[in-house]
Coordinates of C-alpha atoms and ligand atoms in Angstrom, one line a residue:
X1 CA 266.2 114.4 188.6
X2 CA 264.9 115.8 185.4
X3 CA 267.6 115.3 183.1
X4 CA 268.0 111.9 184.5
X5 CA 264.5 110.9 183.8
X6 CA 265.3 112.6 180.1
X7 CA 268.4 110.4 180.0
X8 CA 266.8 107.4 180.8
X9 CA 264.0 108.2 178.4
X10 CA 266.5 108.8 175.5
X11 CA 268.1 105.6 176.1
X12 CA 265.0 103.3 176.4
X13 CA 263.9 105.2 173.3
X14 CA 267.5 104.6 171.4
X15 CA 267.0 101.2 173.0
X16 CA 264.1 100.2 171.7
X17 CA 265.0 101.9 168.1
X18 CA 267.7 99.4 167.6
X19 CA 265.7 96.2 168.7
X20 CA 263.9 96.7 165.9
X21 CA 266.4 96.4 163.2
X22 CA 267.7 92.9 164.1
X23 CA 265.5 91.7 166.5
X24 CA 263.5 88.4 165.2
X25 CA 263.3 85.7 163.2
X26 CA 265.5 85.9 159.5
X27 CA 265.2 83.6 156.5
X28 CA 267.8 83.3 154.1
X29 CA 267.2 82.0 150.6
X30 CA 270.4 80.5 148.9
X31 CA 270.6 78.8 145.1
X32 CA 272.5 75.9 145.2
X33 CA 273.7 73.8 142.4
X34 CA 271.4 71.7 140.8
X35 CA 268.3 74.4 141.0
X36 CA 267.9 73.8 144.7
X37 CA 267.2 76.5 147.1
X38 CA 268.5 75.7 150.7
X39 CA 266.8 78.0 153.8
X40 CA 268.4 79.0 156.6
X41 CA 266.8 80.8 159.6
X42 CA 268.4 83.6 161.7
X43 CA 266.6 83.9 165.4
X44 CA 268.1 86.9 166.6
X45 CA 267.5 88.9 170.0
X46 CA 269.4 92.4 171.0
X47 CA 269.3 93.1 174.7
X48 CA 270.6 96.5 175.2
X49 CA 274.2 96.3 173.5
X50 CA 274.1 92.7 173.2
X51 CA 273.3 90.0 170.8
X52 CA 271.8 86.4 171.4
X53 CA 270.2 83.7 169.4
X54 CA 270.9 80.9 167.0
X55 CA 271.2 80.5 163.5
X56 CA 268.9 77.0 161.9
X57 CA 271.6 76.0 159.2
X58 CA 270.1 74.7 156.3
X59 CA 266.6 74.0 158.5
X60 CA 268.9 71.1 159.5
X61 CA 271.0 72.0 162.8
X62 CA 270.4 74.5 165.4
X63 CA 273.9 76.3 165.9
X64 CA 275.1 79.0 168.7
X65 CA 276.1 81.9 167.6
X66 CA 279.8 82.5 168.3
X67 CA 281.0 86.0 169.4
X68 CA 277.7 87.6 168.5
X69 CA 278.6 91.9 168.5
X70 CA 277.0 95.2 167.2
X71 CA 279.1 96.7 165.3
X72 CA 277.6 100.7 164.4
X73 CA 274.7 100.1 162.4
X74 CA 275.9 96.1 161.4
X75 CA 276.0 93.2 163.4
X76 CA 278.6 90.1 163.2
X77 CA 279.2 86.7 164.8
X78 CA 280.7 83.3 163.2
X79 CA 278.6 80.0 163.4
X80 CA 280.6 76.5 164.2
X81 CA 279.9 75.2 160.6
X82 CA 279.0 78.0 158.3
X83 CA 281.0 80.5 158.8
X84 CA 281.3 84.6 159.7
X85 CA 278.2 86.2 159.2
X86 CA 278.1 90.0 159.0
X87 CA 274.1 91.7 158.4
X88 CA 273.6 95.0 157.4
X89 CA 270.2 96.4 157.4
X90 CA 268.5 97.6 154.3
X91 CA 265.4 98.9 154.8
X92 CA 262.9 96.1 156.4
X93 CA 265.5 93.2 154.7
X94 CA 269.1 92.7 156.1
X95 CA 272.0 92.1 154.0
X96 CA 274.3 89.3 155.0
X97 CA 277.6 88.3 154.0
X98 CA 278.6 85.0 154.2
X99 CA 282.4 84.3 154.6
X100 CA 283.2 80.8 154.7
X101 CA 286.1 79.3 156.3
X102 CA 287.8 82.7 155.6
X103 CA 288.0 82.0 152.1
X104 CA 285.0 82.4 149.6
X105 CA 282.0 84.9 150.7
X106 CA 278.6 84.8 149.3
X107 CA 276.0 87.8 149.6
X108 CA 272.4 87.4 150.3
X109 CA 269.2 88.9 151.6
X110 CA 267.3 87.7 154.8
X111 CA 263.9 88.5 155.1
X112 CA 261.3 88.8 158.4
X113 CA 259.2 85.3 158.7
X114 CA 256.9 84.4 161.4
X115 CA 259.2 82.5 164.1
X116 CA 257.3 79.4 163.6
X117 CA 258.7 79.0 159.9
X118 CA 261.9 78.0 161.6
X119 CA 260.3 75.3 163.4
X120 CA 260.6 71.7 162.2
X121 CA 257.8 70.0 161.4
X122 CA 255.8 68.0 164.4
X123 CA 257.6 64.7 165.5
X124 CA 256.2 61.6 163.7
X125 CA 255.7 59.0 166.8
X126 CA 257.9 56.0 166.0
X127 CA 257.5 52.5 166.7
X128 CA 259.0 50.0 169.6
X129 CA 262.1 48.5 168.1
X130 CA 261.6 44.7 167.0
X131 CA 264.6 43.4 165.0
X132 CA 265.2 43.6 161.9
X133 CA 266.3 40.7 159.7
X134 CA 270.1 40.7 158.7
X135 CA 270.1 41.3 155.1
X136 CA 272.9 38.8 154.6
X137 CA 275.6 41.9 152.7
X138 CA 278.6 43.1 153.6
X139 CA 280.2 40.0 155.0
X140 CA 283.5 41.9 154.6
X141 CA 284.0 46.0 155.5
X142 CA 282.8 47.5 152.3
X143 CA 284.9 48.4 149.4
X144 CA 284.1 51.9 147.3
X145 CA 284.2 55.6 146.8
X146 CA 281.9 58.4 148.0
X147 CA 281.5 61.7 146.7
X148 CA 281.5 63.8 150.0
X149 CA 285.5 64.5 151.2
X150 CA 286.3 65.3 147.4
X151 CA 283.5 67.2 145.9
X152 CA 280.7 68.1 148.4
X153 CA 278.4 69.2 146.3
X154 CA 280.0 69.8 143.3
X155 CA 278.7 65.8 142.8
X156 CA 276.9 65.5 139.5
X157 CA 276.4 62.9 137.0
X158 CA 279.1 63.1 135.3
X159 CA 281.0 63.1 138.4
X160 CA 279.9 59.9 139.3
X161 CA 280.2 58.2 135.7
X162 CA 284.1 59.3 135.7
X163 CA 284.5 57.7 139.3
X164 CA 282.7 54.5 137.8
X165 CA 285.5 54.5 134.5
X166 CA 288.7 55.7 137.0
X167 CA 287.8 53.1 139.1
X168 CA 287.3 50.5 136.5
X169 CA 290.9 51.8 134.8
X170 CA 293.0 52.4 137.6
X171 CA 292.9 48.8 139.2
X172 CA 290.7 49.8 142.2
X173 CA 287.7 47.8 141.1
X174 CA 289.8 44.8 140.4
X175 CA 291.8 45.2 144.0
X176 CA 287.5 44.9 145.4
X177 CA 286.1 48.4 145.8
X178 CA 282.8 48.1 144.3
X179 CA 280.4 50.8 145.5
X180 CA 280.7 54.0 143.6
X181 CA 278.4 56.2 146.3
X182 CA 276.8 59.7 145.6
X183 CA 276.8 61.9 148.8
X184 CA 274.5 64.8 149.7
X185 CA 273.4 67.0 147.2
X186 CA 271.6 64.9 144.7
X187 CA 268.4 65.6 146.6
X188 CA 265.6 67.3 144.3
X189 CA 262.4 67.4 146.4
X190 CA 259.1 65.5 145.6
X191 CA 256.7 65.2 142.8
X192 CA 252.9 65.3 143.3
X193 CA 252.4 61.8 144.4
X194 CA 255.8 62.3 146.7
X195 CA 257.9 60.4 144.8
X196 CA 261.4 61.9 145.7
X197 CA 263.5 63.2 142.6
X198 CA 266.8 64.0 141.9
X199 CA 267.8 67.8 141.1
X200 CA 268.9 68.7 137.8
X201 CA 273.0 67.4 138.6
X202 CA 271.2 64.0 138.1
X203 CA 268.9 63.8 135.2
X204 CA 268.1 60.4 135.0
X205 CA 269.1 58.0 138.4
X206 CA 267.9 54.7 136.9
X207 CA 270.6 55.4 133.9
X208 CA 273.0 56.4 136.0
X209 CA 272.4 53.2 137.9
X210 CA 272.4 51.3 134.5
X211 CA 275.8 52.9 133.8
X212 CA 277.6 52.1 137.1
X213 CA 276.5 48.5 136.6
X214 CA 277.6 48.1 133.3
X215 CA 281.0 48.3 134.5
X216 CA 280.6 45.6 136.8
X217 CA 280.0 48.3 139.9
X218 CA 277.6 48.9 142.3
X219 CA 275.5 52.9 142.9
X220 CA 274.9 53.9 146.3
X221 CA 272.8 57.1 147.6
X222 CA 272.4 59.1 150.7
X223 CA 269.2 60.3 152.7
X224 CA 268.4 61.5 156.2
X225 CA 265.6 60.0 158.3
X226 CA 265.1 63.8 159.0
X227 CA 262.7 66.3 156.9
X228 CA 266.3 67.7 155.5
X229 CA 269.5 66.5 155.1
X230 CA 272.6 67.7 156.5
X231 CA 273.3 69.9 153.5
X232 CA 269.6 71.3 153.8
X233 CA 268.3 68.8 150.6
X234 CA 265.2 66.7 150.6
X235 CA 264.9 63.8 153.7
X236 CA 263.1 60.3 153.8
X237 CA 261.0 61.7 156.7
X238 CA 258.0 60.4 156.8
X239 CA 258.8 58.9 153.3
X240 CA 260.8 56.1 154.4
X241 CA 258.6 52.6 152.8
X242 CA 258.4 55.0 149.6
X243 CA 261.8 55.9 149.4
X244 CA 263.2 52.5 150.2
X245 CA 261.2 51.4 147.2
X246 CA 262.1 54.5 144.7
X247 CA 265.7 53.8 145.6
X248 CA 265.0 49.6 144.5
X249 CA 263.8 50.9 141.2
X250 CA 266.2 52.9 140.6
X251 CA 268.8 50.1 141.4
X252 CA 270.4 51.6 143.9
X253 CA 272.6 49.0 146.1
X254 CA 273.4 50.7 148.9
X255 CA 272.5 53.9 151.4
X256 CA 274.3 55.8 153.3
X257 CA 271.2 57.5 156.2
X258 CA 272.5 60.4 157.8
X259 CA 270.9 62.0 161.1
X260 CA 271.4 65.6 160.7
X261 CA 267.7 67.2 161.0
X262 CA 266.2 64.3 162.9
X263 CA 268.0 65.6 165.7
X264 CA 265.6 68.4 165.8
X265 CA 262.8 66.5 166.4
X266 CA 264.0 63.3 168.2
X267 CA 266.3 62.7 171.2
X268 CA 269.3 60.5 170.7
X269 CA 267.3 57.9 172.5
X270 CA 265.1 57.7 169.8
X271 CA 268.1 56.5 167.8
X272 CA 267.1 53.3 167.1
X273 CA 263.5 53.4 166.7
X274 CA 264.2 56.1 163.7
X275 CA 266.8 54.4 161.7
X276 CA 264.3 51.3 162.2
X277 CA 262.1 52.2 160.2
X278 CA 264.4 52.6 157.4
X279 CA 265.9 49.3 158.2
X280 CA 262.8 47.7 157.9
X281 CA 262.0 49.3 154.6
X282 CA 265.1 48.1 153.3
X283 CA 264.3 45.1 153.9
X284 CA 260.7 45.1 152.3
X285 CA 261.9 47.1 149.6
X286 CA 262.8 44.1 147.3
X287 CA 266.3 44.6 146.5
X288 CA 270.0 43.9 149.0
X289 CA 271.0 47.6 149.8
X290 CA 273.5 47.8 152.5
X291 CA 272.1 50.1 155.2
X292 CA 274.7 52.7 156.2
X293 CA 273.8 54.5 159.4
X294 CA 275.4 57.8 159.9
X295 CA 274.9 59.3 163.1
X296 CA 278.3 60.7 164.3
X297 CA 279.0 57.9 167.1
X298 CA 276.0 59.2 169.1
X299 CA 273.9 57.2 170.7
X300 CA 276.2 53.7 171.4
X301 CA 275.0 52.5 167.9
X302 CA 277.6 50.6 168.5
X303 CA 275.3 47.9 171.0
X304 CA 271.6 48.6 168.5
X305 CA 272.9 48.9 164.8
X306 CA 272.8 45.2 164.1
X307 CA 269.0 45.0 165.2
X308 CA 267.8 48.0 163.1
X309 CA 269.3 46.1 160.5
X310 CA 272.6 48.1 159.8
X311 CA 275.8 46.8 158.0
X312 CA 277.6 49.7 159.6
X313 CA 277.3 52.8 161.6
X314 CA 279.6 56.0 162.1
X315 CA 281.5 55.6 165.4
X316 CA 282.8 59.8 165.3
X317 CA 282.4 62.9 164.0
X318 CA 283.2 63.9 160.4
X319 CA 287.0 63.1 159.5
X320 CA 289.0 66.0 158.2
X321 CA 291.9 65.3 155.9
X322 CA 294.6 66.4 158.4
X323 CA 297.1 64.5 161.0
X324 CA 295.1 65.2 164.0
X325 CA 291.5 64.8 162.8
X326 CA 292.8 61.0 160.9
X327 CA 294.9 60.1 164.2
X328 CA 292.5 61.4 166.9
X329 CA 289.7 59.0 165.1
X330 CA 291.7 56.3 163.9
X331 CA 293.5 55.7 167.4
X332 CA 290.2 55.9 169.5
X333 CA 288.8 52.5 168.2
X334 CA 290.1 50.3 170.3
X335 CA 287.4 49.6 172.9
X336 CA 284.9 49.4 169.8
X337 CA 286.3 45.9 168.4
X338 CA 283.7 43.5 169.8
X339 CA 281.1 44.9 168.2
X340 CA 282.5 44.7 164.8
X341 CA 281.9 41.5 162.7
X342 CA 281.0 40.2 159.7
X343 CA 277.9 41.7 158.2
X344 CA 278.2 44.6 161.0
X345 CA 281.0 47.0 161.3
X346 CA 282.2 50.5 163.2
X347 CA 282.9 52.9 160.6
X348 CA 285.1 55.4 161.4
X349 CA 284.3 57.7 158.5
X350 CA 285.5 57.6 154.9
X351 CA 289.3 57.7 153.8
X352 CA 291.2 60.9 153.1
X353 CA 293.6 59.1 151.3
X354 CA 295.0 61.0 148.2
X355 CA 292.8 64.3 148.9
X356 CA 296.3 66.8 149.9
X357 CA 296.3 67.3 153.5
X358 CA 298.6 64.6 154.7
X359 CA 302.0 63.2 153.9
X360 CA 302.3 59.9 152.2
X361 CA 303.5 58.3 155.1
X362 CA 300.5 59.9 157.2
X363 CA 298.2 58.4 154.2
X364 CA 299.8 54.8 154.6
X365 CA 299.2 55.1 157.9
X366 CA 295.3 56.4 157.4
X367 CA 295.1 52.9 155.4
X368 CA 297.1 50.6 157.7
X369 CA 295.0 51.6 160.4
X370 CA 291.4 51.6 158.8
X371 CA 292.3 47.9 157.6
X372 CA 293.5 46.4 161.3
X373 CA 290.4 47.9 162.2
X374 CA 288.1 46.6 159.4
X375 CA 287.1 49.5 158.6
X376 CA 284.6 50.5 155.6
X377 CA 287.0 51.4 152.7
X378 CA 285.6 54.0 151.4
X379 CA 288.1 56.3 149.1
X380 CA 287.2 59.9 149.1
X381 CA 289.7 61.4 146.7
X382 CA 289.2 62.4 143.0
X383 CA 289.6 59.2 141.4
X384 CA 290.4 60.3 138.1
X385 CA 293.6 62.5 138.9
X386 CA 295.1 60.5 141.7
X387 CA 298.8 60.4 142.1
X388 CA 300.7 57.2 141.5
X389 CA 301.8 57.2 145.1
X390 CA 298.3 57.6 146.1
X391 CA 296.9 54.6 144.0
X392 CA 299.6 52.4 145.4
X393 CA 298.0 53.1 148.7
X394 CA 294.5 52.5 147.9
X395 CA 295.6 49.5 145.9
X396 CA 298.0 47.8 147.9
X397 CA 296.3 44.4 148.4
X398 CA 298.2 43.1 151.0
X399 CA 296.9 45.7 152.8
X400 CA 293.0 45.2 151.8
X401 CA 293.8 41.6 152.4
X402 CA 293.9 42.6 155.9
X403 CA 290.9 44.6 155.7
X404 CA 288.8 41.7 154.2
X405 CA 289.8 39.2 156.4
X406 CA 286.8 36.5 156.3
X407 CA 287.3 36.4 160.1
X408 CA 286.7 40.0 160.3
X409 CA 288.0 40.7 163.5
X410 CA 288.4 44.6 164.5
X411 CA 292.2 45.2 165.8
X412 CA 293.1 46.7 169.3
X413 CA 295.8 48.5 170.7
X414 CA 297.9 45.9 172.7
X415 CA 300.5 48.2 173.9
X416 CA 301.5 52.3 173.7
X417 CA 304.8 53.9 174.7
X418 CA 306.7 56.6 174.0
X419 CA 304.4 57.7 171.3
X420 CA 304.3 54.1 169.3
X421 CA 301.8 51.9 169.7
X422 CA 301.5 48.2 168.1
X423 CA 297.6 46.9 167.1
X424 CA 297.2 43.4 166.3
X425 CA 293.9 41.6 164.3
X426 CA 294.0 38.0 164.1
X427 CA 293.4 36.3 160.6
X428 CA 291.3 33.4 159.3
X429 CA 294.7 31.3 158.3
X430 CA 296.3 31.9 161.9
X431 CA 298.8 34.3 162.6
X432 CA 298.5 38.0 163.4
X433 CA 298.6 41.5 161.4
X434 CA 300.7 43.6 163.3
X435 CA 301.1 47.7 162.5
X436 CA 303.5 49.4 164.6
X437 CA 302.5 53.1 164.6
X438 CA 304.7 56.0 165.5
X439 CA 302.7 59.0 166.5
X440 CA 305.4 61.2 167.3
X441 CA 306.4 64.4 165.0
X442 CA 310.1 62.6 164.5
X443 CA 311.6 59.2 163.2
X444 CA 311.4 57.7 166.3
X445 CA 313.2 53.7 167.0
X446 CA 310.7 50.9 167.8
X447 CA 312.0 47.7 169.7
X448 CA 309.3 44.9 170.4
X449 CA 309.6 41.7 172.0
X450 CA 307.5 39.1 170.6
X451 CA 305.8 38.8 173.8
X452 CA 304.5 42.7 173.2
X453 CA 303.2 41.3 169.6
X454 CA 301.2 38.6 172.3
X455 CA 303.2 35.7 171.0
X456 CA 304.5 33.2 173.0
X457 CA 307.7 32.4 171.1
X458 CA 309.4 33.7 167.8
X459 CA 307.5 33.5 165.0
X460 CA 307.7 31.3 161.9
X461 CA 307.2 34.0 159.5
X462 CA 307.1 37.4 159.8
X463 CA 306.1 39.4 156.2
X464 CA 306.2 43.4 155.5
X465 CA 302.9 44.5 153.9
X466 CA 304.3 48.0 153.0
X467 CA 307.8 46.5 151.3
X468 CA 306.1 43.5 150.1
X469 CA 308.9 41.2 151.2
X470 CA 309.3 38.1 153.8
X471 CA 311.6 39.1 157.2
X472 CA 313.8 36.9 158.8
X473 CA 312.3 37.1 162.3
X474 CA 315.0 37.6 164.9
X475 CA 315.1 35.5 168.1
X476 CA 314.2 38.3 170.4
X477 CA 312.1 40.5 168.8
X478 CA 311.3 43.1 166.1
X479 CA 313.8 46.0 166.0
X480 CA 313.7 49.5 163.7
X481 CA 313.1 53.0 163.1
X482 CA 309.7 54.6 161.8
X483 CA 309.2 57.5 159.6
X484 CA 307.4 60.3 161.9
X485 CA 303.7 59.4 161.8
X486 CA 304.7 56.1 159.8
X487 CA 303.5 52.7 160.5
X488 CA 305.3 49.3 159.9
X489 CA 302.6 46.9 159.1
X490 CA 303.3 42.9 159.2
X491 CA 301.8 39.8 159.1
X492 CA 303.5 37.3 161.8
X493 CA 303.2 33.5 161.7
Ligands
LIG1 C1 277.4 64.9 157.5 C2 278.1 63.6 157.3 C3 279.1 63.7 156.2 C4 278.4 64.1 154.9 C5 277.6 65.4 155.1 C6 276.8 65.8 153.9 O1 278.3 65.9 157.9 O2 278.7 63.1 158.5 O3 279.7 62.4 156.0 O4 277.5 63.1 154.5 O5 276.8 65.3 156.2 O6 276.0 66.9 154.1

């Protein structure tokens, strides 16, 4: 009975001796480029041997901490985005190693804060949605390049100017991609009167602007109607009229307005009400900025983004530049189509297209796909040291013709076997465009009557949009093999 009671004395004691050393709330300070420092919060509690909490990435999303562990005197767990975390305490700080994606690591310290620090700020109530007026742009999907897939935040001025030349000089801007749009990252923080400034990547934004206009281009920039952005930079949250109107003067043309922290205040029902407000301020602001609304698909934006006053809204997640992220987005659009139109269009998130990850064939048929669905064009690769192969993709206007089809009518999947599926879009001048997509991991044949194309009878034309050349269409149907993961793409008459 004694030693029991000693026992269980020692333990509670040993117990309560290691609660201390993780348990609570954990900031961690990092410098980022540009002179920014991003916070994010640790919340960690041990119960006996175990470890439980979440991790406030960037102040921006709350995040579950994967296969949390003790491990002797360190403790461990991976986060979704982020990372493997490991902490070792050093005195009243911890040490914490960041690896990220099992590649790079980064050291820091995290220091004790009240838990409130790792709150966000109170919720700003928002007002009962009223439309907003359409703002006339984007009659067509729009054409450009974005920072993000590319160069995160490696984005700087100079960055942007050499997008501006390459896309001047490598025929992009004369095959219609106008908007030259900087991602996260840019974000410096307010000045006394609030004004939101650039960090020091961007020195001057109304010379950038001038710049990117002087070749006959277009600047766009990004903001969150959260406190932070997804990255953990300055947000337009509670700063929307001012920022709308900072962004005019700076000549900014378009804005891409990405949820991230507002989902730590608001509920996805509150969707519409938020990015509102922003819609309206557009509108007040003076100048035509497209409004880009990026909330991963949540939400149905789909059946609101037109009355906040959007051009376009995300329909998924963030694409990755692989075969199963592109395919898994790219083929799940079908059901969207009515909503798409012109001034208002399902975005399925920017193009891969030249950035490594996928096969040529797998690229053409990233591209074929995002123009039967009139999809945003937005390039995400390094303009500047794209392959020949890979401008031939982005510049095939045959292709983009589909794209920017003044009738602007999203494609849909009209039939699927065997692991090849045919979408058809009709066009303004009549007739169909017609991909034939093979989905399967081998060169697989394809044999279609024209009744699967939905035609009634053989066509009087039939043109290939990848070989550039007229077919002679046969009486029955279209026969032929396609490359694993290929696409045929036509136009039928
Ligand atoms: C989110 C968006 C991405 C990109 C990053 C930037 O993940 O979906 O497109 O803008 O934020 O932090």
């Amino acid at each position: 009975m004694k030693r029991s009671l000693v026992a269980a004395a020692l333990g509670l004691l040993l117990a309560s001796a290691n609660a201390a050393v993780f348990d609570g709330t954990w900031r961690i300070d990092l410098s980022r480029p540009g002179g920014v420092t991003l916070h994010t919060f640790l919340i960690l509690h041990e119960k006996g041997t175990q470890l439980e909490g979440k991790v406030v990435l960037n102040r921006s999303v709350d995040l579950p901490l994967r296969q949390p562990r003790l491990e002797g005197s360190d403790a461990a767990f991976s986060i979704e985005w982020g990372g493997a975390y490991r902490l070792h305490p050093e005195g009243d700080k911890l040490r914490v190693t960041i690896i990220y994606g099992g590649t790079s690591q980064e050291e820091a310290t995290a220091i004790r804060v009240p838990e409130a620090d790792a709150n966000p700020p109170a919720a700003i109530p928002l007002p009962a949605v009223e439309a907003v007026p359409a703002n006339g742009l984007a009659r067509t999907p729009p054409m450009g390049w974005n920072s993000w897939n590319h160069f995160g935040e490696k984005v700087d001025d100079a960055t942007v100017r050499q997008a501006a030349d390459a896309m001047v000089s490598n025929g992009m801007a004369a095959a219609g991609y106008v908007y030259i749009n900087i991602d996260d990252t840019w974000e410096g923080g307010r000045d006394a009167t609030g004004k939101m400034v650039p960090n020091t990547k961007f020195p001057d934004m109304k010379a950038l602007a001038d710049y990117v206009h002087s070749r006959g281009l277009k600047l766009g920039i990004y903001s969150s109607p959260g406190p932070v952005t997804c990255g953990g930079y300055e947000g337009s949250y509670g700063h929307e009229e001012q920022d709308a109107r900072t962004f005019a003067e700076w000549g900014i043309d378009y804005l891409k307005y990405d949820w991230c922290s507002a989902g730590r205040i608001y509920q996805d029902s509150d969707l519409p009400a938020a990015y509102q407000k922003m819609g309206r301020a557009l509108a007040r602001c003076g100048r035509p900025i497209v409004y880009s609304l990026c909330e991963y698909g949540a939400g149905d934006v789909w059946t609101w983004g037109t009355k906040v006053g959007a051009n376009l809204w995300r329909t998924t997640g963030d694409i990755q530049d692989n075969w199963k992220s592109m395919s898994e987005i790219g083929f799940n659009q079908s059901r969207l189509a009515p909503s798409a139109g012109p001034g208002h269009w399902n975005d399925p998130d920017m193009l891969e297209v030249g950035n490594g990850g996928m096969s040529n064939a797998e690229y053409r048929t990233h591209f074929s796909l995002w123009c039967l669905l009139a999809a945003p064009l937005i390039a995400g690769n390094d303009l500047q040291t794209m392959s020949a192969a890979t401008r031939e993709i982005l510049n095939n206007r045959e292709v983009i013709a589909v794209d920017q089809d003044p009738l602007g009518r999203q494609a849909q999947r009209r039939a699927a076997q065997a692991g090849i599926e045919i979408w058809s879009r009709p066009l303004a001048a009549g007739g169909l465009a017609v991909g034939i997509f093979n989905r399967n991991d081998q060169e697989s044949p394809a044999a279609l009557s024209w009744a699967q194309f939905g035609l009634p009878a053989k066509p009087k034309a039939l043109r290939d949009l990848w070989q550039h050349c007229d077919l002679e269409p046969a009486a029955d149907g279209w026969q032929g093999r396609i490359p694993a993961h290929g696409v045929v793409l036509l136009i039928v008459k």
